[in-house]
XYZ file of C-alpha atoms in Angstrom:
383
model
C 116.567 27.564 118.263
C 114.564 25.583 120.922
C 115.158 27.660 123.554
C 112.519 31.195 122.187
C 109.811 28.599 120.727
C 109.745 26.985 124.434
C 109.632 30.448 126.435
C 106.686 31.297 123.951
C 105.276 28.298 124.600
C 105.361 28.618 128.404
C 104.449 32.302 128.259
C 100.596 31.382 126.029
C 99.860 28.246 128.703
C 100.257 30.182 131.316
C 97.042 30.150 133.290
C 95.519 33.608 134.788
C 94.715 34.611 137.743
C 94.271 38.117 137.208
C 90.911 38.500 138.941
C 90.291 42.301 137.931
C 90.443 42.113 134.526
C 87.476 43.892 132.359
C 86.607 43.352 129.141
C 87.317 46.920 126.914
C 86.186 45.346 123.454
C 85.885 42.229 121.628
C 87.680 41.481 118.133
C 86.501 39.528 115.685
C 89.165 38.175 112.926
C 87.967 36.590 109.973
C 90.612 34.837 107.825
C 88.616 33.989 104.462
C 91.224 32.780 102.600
C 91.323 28.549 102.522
C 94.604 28.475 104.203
C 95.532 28.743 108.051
C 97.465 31.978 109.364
C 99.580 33.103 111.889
C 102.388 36.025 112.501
C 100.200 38.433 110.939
C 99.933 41.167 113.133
C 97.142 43.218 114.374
C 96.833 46.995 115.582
C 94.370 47.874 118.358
C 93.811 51.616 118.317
C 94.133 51.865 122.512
C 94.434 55.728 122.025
C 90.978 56.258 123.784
C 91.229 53.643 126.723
C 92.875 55.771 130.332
C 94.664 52.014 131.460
C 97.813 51.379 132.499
C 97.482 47.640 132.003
C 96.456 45.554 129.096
C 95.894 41.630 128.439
C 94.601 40.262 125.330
C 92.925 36.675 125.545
C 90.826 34.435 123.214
C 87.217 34.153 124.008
C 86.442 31.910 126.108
C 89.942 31.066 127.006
C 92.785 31.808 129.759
C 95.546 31.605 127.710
C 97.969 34.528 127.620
C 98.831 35.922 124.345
C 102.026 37.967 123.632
C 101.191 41.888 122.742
C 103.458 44.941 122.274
C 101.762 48.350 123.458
C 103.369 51.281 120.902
C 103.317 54.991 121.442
C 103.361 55.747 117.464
C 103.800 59.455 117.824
C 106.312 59.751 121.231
C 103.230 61.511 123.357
C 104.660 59.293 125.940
C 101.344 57.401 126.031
C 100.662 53.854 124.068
C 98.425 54.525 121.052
C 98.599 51.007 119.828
C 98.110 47.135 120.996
C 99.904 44.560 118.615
C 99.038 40.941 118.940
C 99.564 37.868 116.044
C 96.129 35.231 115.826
C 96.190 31.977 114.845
C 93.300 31.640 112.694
C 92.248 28.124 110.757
C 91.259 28.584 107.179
C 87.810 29.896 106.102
C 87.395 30.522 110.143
C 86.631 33.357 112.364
C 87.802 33.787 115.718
C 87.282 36.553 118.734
C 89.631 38.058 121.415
C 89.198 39.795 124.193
C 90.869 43.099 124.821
C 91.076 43.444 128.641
C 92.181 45.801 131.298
C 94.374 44.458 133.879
C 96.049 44.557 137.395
C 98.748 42.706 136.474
C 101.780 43.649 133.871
C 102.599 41.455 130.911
C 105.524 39.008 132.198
C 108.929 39.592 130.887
C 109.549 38.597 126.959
C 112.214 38.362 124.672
C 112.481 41.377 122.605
C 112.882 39.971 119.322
C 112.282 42.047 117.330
C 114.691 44.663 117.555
C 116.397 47.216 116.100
C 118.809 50.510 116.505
C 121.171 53.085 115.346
C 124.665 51.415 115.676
C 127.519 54.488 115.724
C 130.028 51.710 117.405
C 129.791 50.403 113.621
C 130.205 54.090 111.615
C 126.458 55.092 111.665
C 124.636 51.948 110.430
C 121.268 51.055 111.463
C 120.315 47.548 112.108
C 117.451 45.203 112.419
C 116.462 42.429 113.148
C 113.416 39.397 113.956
C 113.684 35.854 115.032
C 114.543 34.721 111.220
C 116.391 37.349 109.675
C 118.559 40.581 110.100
C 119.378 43.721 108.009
C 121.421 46.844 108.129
C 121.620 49.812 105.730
C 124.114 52.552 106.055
C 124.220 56.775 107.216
C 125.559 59.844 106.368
C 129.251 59.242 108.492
C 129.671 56.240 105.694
C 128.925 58.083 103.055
C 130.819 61.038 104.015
C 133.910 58.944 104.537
C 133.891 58.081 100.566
C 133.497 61.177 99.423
C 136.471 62.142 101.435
C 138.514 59.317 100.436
C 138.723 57.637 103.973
C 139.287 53.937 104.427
C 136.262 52.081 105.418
C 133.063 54.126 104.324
C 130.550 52.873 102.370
C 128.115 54.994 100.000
C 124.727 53.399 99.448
C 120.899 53.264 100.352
C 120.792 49.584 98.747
C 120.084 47.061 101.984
C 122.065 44.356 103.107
C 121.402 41.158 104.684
C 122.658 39.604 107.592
C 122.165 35.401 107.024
C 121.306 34.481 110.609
C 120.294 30.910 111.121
C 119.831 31.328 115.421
C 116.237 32.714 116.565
C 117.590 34.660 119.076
C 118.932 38.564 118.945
C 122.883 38.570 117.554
C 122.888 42.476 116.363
C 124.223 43.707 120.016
C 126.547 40.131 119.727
C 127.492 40.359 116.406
C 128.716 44.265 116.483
C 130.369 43.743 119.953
C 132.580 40.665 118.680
C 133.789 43.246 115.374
C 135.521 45.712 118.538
C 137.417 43.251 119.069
C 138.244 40.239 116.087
C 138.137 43.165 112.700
C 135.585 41.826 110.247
C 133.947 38.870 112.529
C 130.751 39.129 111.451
C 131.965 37.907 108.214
C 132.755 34.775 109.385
C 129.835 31.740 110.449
C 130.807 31.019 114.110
C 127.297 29.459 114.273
C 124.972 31.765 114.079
C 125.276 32.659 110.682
C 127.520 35.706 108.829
C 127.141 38.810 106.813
C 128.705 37.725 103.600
C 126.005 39.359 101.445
C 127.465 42.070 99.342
C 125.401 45.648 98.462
C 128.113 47.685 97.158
C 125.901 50.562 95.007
C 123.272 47.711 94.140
C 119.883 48.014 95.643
C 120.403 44.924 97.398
C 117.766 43.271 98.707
C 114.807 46.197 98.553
C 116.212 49.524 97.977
C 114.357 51.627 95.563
C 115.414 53.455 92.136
C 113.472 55.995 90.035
C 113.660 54.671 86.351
C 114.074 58.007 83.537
C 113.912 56.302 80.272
C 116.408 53.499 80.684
C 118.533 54.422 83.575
C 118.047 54.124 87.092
C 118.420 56.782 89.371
C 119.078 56.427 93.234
C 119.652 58.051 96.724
C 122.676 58.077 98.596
C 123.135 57.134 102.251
C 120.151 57.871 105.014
C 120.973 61.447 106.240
C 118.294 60.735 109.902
C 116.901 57.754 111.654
C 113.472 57.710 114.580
C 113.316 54.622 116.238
C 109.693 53.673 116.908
C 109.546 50.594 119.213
C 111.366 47.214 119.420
C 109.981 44.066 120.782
C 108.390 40.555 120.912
C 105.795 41.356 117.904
C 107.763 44.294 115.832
C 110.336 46.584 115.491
C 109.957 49.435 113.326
C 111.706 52.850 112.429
C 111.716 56.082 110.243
C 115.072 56.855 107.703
C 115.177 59.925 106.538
C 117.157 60.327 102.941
C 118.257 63.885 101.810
C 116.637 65.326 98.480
C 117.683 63.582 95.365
C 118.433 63.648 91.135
C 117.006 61.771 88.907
C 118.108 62.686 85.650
C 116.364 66.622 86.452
C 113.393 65.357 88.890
C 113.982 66.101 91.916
C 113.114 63.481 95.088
C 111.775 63.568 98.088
C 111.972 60.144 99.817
C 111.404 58.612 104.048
C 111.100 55.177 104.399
C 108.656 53.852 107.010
C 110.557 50.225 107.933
C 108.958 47.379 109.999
C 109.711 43.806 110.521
C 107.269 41.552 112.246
C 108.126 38.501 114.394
C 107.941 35.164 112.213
C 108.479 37.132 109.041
C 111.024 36.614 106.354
C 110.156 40.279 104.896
C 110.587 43.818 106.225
C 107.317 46.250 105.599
C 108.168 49.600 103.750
C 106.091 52.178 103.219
C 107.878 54.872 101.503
C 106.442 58.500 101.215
C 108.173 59.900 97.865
C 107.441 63.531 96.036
C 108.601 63.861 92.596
C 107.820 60.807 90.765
C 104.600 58.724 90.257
C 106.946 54.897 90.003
C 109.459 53.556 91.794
C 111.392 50.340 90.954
C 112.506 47.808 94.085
C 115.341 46.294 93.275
C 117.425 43.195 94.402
C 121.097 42.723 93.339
C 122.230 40.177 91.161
C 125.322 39.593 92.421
C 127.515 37.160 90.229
C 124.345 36.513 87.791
C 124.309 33.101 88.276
C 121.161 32.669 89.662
C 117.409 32.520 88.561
C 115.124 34.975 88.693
C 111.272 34.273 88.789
C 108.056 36.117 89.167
C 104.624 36.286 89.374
C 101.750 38.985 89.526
C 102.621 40.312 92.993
C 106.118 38.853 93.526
C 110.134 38.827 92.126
C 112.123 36.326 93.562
C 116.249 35.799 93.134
C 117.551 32.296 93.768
C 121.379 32.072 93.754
C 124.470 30.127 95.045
C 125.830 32.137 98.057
C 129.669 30.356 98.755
C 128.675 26.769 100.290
C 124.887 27.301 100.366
C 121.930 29.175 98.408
C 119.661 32.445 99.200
C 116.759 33.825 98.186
C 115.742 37.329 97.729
C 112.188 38.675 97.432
C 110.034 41.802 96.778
C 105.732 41.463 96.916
C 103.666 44.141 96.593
C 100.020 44.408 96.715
C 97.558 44.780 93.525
C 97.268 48.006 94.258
C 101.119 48.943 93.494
C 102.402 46.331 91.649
C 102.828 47.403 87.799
C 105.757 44.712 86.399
C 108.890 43.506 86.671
C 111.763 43.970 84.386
C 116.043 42.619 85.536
C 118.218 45.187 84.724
C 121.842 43.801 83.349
C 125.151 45.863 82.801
C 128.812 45.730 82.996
C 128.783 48.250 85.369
C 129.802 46.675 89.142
C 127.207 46.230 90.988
C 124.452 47.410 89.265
C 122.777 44.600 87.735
C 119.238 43.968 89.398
C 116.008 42.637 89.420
C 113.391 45.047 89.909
C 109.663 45.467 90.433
C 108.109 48.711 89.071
C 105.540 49.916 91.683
C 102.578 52.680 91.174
C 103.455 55.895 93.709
C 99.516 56.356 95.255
C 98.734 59.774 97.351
C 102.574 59.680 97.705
C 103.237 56.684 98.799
C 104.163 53.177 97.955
C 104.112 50.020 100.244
C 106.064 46.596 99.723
C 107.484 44.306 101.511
C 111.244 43.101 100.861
C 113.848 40.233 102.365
C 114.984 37.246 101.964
C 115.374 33.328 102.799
C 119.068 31.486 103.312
C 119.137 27.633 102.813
C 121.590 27.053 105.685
C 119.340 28.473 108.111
C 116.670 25.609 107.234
C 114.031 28.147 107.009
C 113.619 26.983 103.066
C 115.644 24.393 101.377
C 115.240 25.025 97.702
C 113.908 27.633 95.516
C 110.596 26.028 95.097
C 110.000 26.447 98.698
C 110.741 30.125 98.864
C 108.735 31.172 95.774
C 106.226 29.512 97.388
C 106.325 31.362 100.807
C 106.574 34.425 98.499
C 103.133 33.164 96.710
C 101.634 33.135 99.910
C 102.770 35.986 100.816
C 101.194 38.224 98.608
C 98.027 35.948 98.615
C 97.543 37.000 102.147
C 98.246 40.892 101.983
C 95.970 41.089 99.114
C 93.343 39.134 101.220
C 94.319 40.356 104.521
C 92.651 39.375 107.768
C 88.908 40.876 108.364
C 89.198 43.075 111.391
C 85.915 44.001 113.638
C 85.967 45.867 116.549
C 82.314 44.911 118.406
């Protein structure tokens, strides 16, 4: 795990000697909240600015800072500048956006992300801390033809990584070869999460009296840009049931470097709620929540994991766990409003063995601060 915190390291000290830069505006961040932040990222709108080179600096300093330029709507020009602060509680900082002769050196794309039709048609993703896959339309096509090895869900899984480096592209070449690797820890962690027709850990449900109602597989992915600060993508699920409404649903995913939880912003027609849910596996575990947050704590073979769903004030209505006999369909869900079509939340999870958290305590409280800071988020002035 050394070896990414050192490159980072090397990559901010690195002094610069870019003698053409020019200043194009100067950002002010104010964090008011009594607590220090970092890996909360900021967007630049760069849409206006005719440069083919960007740096991004404190004021008053010559420290490099990592950014990710992102062409949001495939132009084939960079509409957006992504860069992750550190700001001290109750503080307020500025940065410089600059111009440049030089390009940004070389950096790990860690954040990452992609359609994997090696593996069926999943589509994976993945940051320094955690990884995820959910499933498309050759899956779910293979169950409803009876064919070995398909899998029909939108629920998403979780891959328990406990490395900070990329293993999607490892992970999904060692399965060619050794059938069902991944499901084994040869160090780097394992996928032995299990979705099944759950929601696992974020998929969504539309609730009609007291049954929940849910899509099938993704039927369309967009990749939107991988790399050191975010990865993010568009799945596109085919028109829906539930229970006589009919729904309309594309999920918006991101996941941010030094995050434990993906971003989703889900644009839905046809219902005005939606619950997140996160499987309960075995029931054996504990369940907690509070205003903005549900949290699952449960054994997971030699160690323990935690899932977790926060929303913002804005969305979040309650929470309610959902038991039955049926397999697989026991979960823990937060019902969220639907505003101007759309709901956001944020959804993933922490593993013990990774050392990231090392009891429940410790991940409801990264989940506390969580939703503390989207509810407070940083104070953004372009001057």
């Amino acid at each position: 795990m050394k070896k990414v915190a050192l490159f980072f390291l090397a990559l901010s000290l690195f002094i610069n000697c870019d003698k053409k830069a020019q200043v194009l505006s100067t950002i002010e961040i104010k964090n008011a909240l009594n607590i220090d932040r970092e890996f909360e990222t900021v967007e630049i709108d760069i849409s206006n600015f005719e440069v083919k080179n960007y740096k991004i600096s404190e004021e008053n300093s010559e420290e490099k800072i990592i950014f990710q330029l992102v062409d949001t709507n495939f132009d084939g020009k960079n509409d957006v500048l992504l860069f992750q602060p550190k700001i001290e509680a109750n503080s307020t900082k500025k940065y410089l956006l600059l111009s440049s002769d030089q390009k940004q050196d070389a950096v790990l794309e860690t954040c990452y992300s992609r359609f994997v039709p090696e593996r069926t048609d999943d589509y994976a993703w993945e940051n320094n801390r955690v990884a995820f896959r959910t499933f498309g339309p050759v899956a779910q096509k293979m169950i409803e033809d009876g064919v070995k090895g398909g899998t029909l869900t939108s629920g998403m899984d979780a891959w328990l990584k406990r490395v900070d480096y990329p293993i999607i592209n490892k992970w999904y070449k060692k399965a060619e070869t050794e059938k069902g690797a991944y499901h084994k820890d040869h160090g780097e962690g394992l996928d032995n999460f299990h979705v099944g027709v759950s929601r696992g850990v974020g998929g969504i449900a539309v609730k009609v009296d007291t049954s929940y109602y849910f899509s099938k597989n993704f039927t369309s992915y967009k990749t939107i840009t991988t790399g050191p600060i975010r990865t993010s993508f568009v799945l596109t699920y085919a028109n829906w049931d539930a229970n006589g409404k009919e729904i309309t649903e594309t999920k918006h995913i991101s996941l941010d470097y030094g995050q434990n939880l993906s971003r989703y912003e889900v644009a839905l027609k046809g219902t005005d709620t939606i619950s997140v849910g996160l499987t309960l596996h075995k029931k054996d575990g504990k369940t907690a929540d509070n205003n903005n947050w549900i949290s699952y704590w449960e054994p997971l073979d030699d160690s323990e994991l935690g899932q977790g769903v926060v929303a913002s004030d804005a969305y979040f209505i309650n929470s309610e766990v959902y038991l039955t006999s049926k397999k697989d369909e026991s979960n823990f869900f937060t019902n969220l409003k639907v505003i101007d079509q759309k709901v956001i939340y944020y959804a993933g999870f922490g593993w013990k063995k990774s050392n990231q958290f090392k009891t429940q305590t410790d991940w409801e409280s990264y989940l506390e601060g969580f939703a503390k800071k989207i509810n407070n988020p940083l104070i953004i002035k372009i001057l």
